[in-house]
Coordinates of C-alpha atoms in Angstrom, one line a residue:
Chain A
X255 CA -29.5 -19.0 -8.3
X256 CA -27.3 -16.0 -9.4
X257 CA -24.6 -16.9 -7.4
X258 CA -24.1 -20.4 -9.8
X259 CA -24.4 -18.0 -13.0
X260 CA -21.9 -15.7 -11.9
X261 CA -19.6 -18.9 -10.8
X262 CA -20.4 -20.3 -14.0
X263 CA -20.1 -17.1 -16.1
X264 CA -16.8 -15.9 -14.2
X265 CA -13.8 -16.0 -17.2
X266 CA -10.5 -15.8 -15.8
X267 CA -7.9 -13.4 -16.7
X268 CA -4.4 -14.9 -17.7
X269 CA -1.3 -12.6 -18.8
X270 CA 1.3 -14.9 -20.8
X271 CA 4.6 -13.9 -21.4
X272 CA 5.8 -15.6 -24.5
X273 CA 9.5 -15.9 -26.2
X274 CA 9.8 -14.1 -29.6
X275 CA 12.0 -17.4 -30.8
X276 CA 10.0 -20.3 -29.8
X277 CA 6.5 -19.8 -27.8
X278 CA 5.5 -16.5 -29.7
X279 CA 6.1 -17.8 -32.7
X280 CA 4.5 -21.3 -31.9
X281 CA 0.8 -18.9 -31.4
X282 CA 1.7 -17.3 -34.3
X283 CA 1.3 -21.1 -35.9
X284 CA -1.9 -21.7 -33.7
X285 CA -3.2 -18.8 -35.3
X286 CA -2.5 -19.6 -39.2
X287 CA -3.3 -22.9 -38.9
X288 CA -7.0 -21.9 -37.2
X289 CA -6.7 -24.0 -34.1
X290 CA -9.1 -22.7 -31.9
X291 CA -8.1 -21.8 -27.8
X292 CA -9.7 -19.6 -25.0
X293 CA -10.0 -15.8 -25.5
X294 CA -8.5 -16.0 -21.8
X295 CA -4.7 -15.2 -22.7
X296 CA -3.0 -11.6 -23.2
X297 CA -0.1 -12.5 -24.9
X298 CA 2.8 -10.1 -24.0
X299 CA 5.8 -10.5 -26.9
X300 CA 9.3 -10.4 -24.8
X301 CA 12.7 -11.6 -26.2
X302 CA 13.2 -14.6 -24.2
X303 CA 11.5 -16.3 -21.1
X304 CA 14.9 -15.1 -19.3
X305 CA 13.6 -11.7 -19.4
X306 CA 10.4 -12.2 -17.4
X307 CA 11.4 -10.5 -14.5
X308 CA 9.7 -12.0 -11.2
X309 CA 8.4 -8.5 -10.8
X310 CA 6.2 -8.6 -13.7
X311 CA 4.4 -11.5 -12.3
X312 CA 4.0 -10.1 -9.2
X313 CA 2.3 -7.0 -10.8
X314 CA 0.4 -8.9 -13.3
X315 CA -1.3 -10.7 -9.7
X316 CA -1.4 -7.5 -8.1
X317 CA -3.6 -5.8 -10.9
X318 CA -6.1 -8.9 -11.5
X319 CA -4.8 -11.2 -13.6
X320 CA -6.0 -14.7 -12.2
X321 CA -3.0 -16.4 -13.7
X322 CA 0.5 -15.9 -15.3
X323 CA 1.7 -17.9 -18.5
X324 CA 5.2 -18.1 -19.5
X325 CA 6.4 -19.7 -22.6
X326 CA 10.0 -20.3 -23.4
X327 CA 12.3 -22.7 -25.4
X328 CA 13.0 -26.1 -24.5
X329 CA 16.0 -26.5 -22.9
X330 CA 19.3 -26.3 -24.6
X331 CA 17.4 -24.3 -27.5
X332 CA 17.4 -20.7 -26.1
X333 CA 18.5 -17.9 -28.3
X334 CA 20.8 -16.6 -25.8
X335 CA 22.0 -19.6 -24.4
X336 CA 21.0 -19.6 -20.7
X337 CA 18.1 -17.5 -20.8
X338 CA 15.5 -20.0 -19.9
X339 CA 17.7 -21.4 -17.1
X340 CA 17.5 -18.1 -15.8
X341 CA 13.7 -18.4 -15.9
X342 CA 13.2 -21.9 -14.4
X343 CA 15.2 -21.2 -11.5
X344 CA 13.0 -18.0 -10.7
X345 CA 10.5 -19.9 -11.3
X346 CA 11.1 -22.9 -8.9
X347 CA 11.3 -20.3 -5.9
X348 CA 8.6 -18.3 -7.1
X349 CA 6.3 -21.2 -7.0
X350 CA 7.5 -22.2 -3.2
X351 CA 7.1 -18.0 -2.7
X352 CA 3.7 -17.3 -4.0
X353 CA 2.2 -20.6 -2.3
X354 CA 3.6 -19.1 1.0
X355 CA 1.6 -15.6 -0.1
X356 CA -2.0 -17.6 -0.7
X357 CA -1.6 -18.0 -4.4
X358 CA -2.6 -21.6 -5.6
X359 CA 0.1 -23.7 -7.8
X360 CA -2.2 -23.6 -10.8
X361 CA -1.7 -19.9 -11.3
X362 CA 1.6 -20.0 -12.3
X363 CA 2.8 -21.7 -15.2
X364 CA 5.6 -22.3 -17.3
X365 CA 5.9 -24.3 -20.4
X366 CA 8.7 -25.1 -23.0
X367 CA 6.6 -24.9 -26.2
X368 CA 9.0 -25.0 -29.8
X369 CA 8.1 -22.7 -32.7
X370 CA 6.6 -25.8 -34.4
X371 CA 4.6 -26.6 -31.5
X372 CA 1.2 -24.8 -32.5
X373 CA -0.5 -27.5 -31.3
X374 CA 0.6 -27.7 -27.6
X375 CA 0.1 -23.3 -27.6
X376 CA -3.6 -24.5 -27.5
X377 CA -3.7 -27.6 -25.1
X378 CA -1.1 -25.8 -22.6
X379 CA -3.6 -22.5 -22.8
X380 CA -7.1 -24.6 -22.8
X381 CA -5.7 -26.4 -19.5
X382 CA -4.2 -23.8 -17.5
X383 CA -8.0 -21.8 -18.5
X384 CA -10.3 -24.8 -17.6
X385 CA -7.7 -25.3 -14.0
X386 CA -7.7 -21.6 -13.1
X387 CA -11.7 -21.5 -13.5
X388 CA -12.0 -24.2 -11.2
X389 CA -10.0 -22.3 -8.7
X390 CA -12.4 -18.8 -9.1
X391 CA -11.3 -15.1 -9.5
X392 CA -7.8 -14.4 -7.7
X393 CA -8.8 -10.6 -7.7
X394 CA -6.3 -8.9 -5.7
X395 CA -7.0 -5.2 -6.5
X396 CA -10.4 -6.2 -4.6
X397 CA -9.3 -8.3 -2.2
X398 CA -7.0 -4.9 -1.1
X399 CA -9.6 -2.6 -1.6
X400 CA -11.9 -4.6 0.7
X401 CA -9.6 -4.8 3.7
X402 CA -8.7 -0.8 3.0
X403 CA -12.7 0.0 3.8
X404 CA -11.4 0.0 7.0
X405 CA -9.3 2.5 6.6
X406 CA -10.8 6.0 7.1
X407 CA -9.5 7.8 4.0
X408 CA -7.5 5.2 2.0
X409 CA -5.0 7.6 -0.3
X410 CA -3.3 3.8 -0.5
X411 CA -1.5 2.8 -3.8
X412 CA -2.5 6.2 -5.8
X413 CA 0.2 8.4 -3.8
X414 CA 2.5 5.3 -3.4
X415 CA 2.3 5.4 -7.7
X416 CA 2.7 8.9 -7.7
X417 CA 5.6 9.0 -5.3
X418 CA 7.3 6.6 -7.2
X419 CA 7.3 8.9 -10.3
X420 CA 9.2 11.4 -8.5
X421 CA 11.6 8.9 -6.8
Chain B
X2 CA 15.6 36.3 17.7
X3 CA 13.1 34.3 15.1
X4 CA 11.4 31.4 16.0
X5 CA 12.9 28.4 15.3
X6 CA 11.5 25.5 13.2
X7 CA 9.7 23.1 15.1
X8 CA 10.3 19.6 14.6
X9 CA 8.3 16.4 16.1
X10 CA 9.1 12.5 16.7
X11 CA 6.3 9.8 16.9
X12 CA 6.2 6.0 17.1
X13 CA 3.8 3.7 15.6
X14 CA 4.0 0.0 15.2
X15 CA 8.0 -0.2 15.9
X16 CA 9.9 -1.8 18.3
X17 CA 11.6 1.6 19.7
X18 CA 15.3 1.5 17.7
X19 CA 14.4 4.2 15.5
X20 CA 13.9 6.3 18.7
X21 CA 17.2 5.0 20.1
X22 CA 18.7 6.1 16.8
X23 CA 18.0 9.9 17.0
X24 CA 19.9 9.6 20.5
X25 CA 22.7 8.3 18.7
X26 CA 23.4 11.7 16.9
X27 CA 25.5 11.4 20.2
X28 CA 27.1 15.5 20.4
X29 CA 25.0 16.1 17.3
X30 CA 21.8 16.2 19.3
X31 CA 22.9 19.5 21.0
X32 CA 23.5 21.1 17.0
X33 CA 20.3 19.8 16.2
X34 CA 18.3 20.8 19.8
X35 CA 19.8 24.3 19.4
X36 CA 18.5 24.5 15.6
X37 CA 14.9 23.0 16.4
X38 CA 12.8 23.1 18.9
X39 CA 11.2 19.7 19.5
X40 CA 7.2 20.3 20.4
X41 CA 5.8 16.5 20.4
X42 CA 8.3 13.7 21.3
X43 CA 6.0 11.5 23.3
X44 CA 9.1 8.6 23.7
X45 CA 11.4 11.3 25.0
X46 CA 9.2 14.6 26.5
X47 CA 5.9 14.7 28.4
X48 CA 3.2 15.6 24.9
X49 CA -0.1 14.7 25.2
X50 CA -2.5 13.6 22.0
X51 CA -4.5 17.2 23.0
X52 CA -1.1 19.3 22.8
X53 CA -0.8 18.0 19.0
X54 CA -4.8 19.2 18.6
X55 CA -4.1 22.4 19.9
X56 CA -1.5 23.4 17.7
X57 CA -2.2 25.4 14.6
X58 CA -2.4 23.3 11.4
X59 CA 0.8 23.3 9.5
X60 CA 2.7 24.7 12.0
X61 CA 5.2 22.1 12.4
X62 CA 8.4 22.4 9.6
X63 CA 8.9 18.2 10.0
X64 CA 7.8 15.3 11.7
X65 CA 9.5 12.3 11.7
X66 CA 7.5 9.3 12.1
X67 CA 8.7 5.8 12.7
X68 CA 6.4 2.5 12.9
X69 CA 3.8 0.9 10.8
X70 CA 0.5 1.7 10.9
X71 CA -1.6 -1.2 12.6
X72 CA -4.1 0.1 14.6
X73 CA -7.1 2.5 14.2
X74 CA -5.5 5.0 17.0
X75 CA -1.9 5.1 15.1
X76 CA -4.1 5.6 11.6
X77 CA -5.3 8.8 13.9
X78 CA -2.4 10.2 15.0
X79 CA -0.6 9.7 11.2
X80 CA -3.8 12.1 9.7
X81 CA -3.1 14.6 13.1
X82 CA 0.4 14.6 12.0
X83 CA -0.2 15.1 8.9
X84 CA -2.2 18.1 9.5
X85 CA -0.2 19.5 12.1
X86 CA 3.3 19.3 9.4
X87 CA 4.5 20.8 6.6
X88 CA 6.9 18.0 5.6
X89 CA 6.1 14.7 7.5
X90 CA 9.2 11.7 7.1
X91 CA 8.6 8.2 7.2
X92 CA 11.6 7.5 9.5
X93 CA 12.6 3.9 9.1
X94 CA 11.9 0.8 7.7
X95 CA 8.3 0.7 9.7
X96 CA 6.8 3.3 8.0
X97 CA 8.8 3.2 4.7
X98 CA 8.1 -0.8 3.6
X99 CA 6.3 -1.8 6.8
X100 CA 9.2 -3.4 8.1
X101 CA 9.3 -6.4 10.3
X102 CA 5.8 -5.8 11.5
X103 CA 4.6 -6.2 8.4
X104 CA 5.3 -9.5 8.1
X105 CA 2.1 -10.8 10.4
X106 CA 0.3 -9.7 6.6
X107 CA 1.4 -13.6 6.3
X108 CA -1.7 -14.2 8.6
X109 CA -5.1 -12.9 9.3
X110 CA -5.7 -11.1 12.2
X111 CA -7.9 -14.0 13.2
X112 CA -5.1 -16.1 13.2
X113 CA -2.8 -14.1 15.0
X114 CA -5.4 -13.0 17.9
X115 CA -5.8 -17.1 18.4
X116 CA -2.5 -17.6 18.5
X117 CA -1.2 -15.2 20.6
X118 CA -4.8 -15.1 23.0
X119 CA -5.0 -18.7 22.9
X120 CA -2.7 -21.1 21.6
X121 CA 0.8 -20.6 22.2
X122 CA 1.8 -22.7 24.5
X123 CA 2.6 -20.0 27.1
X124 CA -0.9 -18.5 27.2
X125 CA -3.4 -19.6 30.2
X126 CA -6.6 -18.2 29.1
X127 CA -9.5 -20.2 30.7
X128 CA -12.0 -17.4 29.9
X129 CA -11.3 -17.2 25.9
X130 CA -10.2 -13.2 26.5
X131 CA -9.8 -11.6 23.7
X132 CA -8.9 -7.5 23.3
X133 CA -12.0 -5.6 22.7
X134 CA -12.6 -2.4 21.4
X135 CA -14.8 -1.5 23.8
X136 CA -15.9 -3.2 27.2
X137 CA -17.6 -2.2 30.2
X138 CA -16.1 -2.2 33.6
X139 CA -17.7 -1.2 36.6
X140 CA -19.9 1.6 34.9
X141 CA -17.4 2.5 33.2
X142 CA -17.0 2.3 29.5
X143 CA -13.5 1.0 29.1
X144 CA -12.3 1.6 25.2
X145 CA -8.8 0.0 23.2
X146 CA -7.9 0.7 19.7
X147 CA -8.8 -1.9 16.8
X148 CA -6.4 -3.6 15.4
X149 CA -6.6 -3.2 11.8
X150 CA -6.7 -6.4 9.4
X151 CA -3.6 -5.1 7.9
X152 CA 0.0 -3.8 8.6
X153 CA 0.6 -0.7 6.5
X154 CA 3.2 1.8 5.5
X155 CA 3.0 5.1 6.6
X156 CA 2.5 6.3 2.9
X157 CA -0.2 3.8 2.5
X158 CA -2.7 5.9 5.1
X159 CA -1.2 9.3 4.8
X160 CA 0.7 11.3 1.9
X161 CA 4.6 11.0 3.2
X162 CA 6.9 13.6 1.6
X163 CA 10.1 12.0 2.3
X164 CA 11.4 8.6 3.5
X165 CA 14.4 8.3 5.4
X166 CA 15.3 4.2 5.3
X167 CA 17.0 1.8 7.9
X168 CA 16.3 -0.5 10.9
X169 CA 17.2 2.0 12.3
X170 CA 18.6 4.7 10.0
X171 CA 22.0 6.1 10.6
X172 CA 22.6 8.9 13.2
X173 CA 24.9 10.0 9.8
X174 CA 21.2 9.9 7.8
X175 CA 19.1 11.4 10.8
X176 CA 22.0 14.5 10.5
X177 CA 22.1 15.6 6.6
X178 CA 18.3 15.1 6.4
X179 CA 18.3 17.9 9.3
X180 CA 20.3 19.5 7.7
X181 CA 18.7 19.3 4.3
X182 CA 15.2 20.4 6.0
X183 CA 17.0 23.4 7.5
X184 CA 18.6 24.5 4.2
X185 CA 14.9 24.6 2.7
X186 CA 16.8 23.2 -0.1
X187 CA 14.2 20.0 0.0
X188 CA 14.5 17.4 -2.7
X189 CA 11.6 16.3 -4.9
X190 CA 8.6 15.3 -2.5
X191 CA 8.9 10.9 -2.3
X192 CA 12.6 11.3 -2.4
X193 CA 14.5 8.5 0.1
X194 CA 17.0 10.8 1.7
X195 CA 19.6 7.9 1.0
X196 CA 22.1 7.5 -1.9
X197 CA 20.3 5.7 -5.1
X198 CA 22.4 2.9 -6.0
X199 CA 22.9 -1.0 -4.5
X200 CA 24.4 -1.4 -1.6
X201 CA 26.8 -3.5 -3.3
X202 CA 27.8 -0.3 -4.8
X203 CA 29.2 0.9 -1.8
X204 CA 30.4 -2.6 -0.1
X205 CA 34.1 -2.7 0.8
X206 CA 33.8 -6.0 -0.5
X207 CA 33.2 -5.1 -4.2
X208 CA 36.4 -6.5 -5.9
X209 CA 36.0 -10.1 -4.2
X210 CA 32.4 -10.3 -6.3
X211 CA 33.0 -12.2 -8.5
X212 CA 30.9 -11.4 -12.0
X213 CA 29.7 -15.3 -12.5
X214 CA 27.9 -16.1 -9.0
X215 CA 27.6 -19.8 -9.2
X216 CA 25.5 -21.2 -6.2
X217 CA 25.6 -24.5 -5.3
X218 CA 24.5 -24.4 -1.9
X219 CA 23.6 -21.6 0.5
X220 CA 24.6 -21.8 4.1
X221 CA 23.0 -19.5 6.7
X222 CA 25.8 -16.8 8.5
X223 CA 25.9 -19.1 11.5
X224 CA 26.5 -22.3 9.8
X225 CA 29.9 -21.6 8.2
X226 CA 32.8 -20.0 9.0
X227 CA 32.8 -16.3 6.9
X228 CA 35.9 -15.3 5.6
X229 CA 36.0 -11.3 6.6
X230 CA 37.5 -10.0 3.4
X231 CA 35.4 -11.6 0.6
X232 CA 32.0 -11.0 -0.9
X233 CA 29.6 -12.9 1.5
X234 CA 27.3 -13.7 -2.1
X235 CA 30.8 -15.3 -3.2
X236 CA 30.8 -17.9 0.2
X237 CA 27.0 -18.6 -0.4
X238 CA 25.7 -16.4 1.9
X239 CA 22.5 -14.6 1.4
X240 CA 23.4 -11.0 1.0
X241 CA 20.8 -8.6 0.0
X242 CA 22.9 -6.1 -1.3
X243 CA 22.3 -6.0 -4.8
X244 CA 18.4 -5.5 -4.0
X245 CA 19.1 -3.1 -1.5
X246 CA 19.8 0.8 -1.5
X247 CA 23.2 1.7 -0.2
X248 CA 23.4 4.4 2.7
X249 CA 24.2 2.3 5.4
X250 CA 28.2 2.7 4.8
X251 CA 27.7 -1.9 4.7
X252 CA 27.2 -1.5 8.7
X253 CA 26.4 -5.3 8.8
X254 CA 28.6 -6.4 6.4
X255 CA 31.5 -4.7 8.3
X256 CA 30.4 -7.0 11.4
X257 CA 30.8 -9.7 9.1
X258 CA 27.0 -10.6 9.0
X259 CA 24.9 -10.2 5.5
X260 CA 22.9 -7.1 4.6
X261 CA 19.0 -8.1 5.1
X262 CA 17.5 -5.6 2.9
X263 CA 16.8 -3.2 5.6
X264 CA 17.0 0.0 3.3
X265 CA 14.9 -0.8 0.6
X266 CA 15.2 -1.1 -3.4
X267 CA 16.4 2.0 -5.3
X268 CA 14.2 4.2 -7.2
X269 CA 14.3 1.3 -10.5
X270 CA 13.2 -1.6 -8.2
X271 CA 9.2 -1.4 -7.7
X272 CA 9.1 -4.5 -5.2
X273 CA 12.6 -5.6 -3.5
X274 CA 11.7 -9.1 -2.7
X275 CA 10.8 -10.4 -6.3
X276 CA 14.4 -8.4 -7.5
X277 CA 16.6 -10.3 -4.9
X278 CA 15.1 -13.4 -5.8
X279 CA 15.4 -13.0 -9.2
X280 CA 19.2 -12.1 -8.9
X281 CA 20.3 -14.7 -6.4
X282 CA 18.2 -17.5 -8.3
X283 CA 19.7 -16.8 -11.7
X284 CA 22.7 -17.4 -10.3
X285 CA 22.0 -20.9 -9.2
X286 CA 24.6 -23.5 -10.8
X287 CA 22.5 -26.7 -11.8
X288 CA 20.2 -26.1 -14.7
X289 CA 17.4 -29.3 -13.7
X290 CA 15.0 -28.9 -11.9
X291 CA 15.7 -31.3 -8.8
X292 CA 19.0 -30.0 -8.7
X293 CA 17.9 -26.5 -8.6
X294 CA 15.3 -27.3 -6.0
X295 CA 17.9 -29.1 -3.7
X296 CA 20.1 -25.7 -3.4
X297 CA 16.6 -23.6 -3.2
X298 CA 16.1 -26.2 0.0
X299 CA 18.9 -24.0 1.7
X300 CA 16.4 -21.0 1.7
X301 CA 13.9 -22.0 4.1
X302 CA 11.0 -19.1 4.0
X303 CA 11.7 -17.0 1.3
X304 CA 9.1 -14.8 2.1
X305 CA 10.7 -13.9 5.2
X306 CA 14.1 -13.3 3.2
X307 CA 13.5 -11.4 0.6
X308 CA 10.9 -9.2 2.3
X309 CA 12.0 -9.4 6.0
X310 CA 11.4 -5.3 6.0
X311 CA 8.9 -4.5 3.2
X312 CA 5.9 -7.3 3.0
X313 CA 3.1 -4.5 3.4
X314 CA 5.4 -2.2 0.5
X315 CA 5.3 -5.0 -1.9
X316 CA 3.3 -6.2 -4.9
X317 CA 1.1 -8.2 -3.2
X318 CA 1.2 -6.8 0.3
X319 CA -0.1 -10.0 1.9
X320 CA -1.4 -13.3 2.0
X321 CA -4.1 -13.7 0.0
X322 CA -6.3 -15.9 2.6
X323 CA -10.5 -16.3 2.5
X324 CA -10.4 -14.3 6.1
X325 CA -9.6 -11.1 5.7

């Protein structure tokens, strides 16, 4: 049954953006301390969860990642005061936004995890794994090549990339 | 007396404004008429498909072309174009972002044929017709375009050298790019021939911003009374000028309605929609999560919002469904 091995085979791709004050520091932990999680996660440093531009999502999903982590600080303990306000906001509508455009809840996740919370880093990243395997591959860049095999020449994002070089 | 640069017009998936628009040049039309000559302008003039075949490739200086790109016979006449021009122009937001159009890439095109061949609640269809592609009647063989399963930009089929933005663009816009293209002083190829900063930028309105948006509900233009001089972000109005590019001298905001995004992000912003959510939301006032959901309640369909003219030019392009 090849089509059950590749189910069962199939490991999905998650990019997390995690807080240099709380989250990336809290994997930092995970890491001395030898608590084991999935080799799913690409952990992308940024300076605070209010940075994480809805953008980056978006083009995190649009080049195959099957789901998007972000780890901030709990609230009232951000660095910059407001900053993961800013993100749960975005967040909120995002959420409504993305399961208008086909993308299931479970792919989107955020999480308040303290620099002392090593502990939660692993069951937060475990979870969202085991959940986004259920679901199967997102794979958008397919998905759009696909649908452009009915184009006749399909220049399609290449130019658009290029174009936007020169913009 | 040297020949003079031959320009063409042609319509895709658009609704027929952008065409109205180049008759808006009003007395301009006559400069531009006596400094062109206008071979295919199938709205306007009597061209035929085979006219366009028979000319020599390249031979056009520009062609403008409005519309998305929806169905196998526009995906044709884009590449003819395109061979045909030196400089082809994605006139509009159509074929810059896909515009309007381009939000049916929220269904599959099975959806949409069922709803529009069968279920809306104006449709009589006893025999389950649906367009084909090809169909015979009465020996003879009777032949439509498809309809692709997707709405696209112009630039997503063809290579577009520039992009002049707008639902429609400005007779103002339609004018310097003319002139620009006459001057054979052309910007860098992918250049939008429209100034690259926010609307907002350019808004009339600028001093009534204020710099700490606080929104605490958002009302839709014909639910409250606007007051004319203010920032409409200021009354809680969805204005998508700080995610849109200015060039449009704030034509809408001037009526007292908010900008819609119809011009596109600047040259920074990769994907519009994601940029005006992200501004408007960090801007909300409560910091909980119910309370932040109960103002987001006030925005209804955010996909329609943020990407009213640019679903097919974003990120994602389209719902992701099983069908398609």
């Amino acid at each position: 049954m090849p089509e059950k091995n590749i189910k069962s085979n199939y490991e999905p791709k998650i990019v997390a953006f995690f807080c240099n004050w709380c989250t990336y520091t809290a994997a930092d932990l995970a890491g001395v301390s030898r608590l084991k999680y999935a080799p799913n996660v690409r952990v992308i440093r940024i300076m605070c969860s209010g940075r994480v531009d809805p953008q980056f999502i978006l083009q995190a999903f649009a080049s195959g990642a099957d789901g998007v982590l972000i780890g901030g600080c709990h609230p009232g303990d951000c660095h910059y005061a407001e900053g993961n306000y800013k993100m749960l906001r975005r967040f909120r509508l995002l959420k409504r936004m993305l399961k208008d455009l086909g993308i299931a809840d479970e792919r989107l996740r955020l999480e308040w995890i303290s620099a002392s919370e090593g502990e939660k880093v692993k069951l937060v990243i475990n979870e969202m794994v085991e959940q986004v395997k259920a679901l199967g591959p997102l794979a958008i860049p397919q998905h759009l090549k696909n649908i452009n095999e009915e184009l006749k020449h399909f220049p399609g994002e290449e130019i658009r990339e290029e174009e936007m070089a020169h913009a | 007396m040297p020949e003079k640069p031959k320009i063409g017009f042609y319509w895709c998936a658009s609704c027929g404004g952008c065409e109205e628009s180049v008759v808006d040049l009003a007395e301009d039309i006559v400069m531009v008429a006596d400094a062109v000559d206008i071979v295919f302008w199938p709205v306007a003039m009597d061209f035929k498909r085979a006219d366009v075949e028979a000319m020599e490739d390249g031979s056009i200086l520009a062609t403008m072309v409005n519309g998305a790109i929806r169905t196998s016979e526009q995906e044709e006449m884009a590449e003819l174009i395109r061979r045909k021009s030196k400089i082809v122009i994605a006139y509009g937001s159509c074929a810059h972002m896909g515009g309007i159009p381009s939000l049916a890439n929220e269904f599959s095109r099975t959806q949409i044929m069922e709803f529009m061949y069968q279920e809306s609640p104006s449709v009589v269809n006893p025999d389950k017709t649906r367009p084909m592609t090809s169909v015979k009647h009465n020996s003879f063989n009777v032949t439509l375009p498809e309809i692709r399963n997707l709405v696209r930009t112009l630039d997503q089929v063809i290579e577009v050298d520039y992009y002049l933005p707008g639902c429609p663009p400005t007779p103002k816009l339609l004018k310097d790019a003319v002139l620009t293209l006459l001057s054979g002083k052309l910007p860098p190829k992918g250049t939008v021939l429209s100034p690259d900063e926010a609307l907002c930028d350019q808004c009339a309105r600028k001093d009534t911003k204020p710099s700490d948006l606080s929104f605490k509900h958002f009302y839709r233009p014909h639910a409250v009374l606007l007051d004319s001089t203010k920032c409409l972000l200021s009354q809680g109005v969805v204005c998508m000028g700080p995610a849109t590019r200015a060039g449009c001298e704030a034509l809408c905001i001037s009526a007292n309605m908010p900008c819609s995004g119809c011009f596109g992000p600047t040259s920074r912003v990769r994907d519009q929609g994601a940029k005006m959510l992200s501004s408007l939301c960090s801007n909300i006032d409560p910091k909980d999560e119910d309370g932040i959901d109960a103002v987001l309640e006030d925005i209804p369909d955010p996909v329609g919002t943020f990407y009213r003219y640019g679903l097919a030019s974003s990120l994602l392009r389209k719902k992701i469904t099983e069908d398609m």
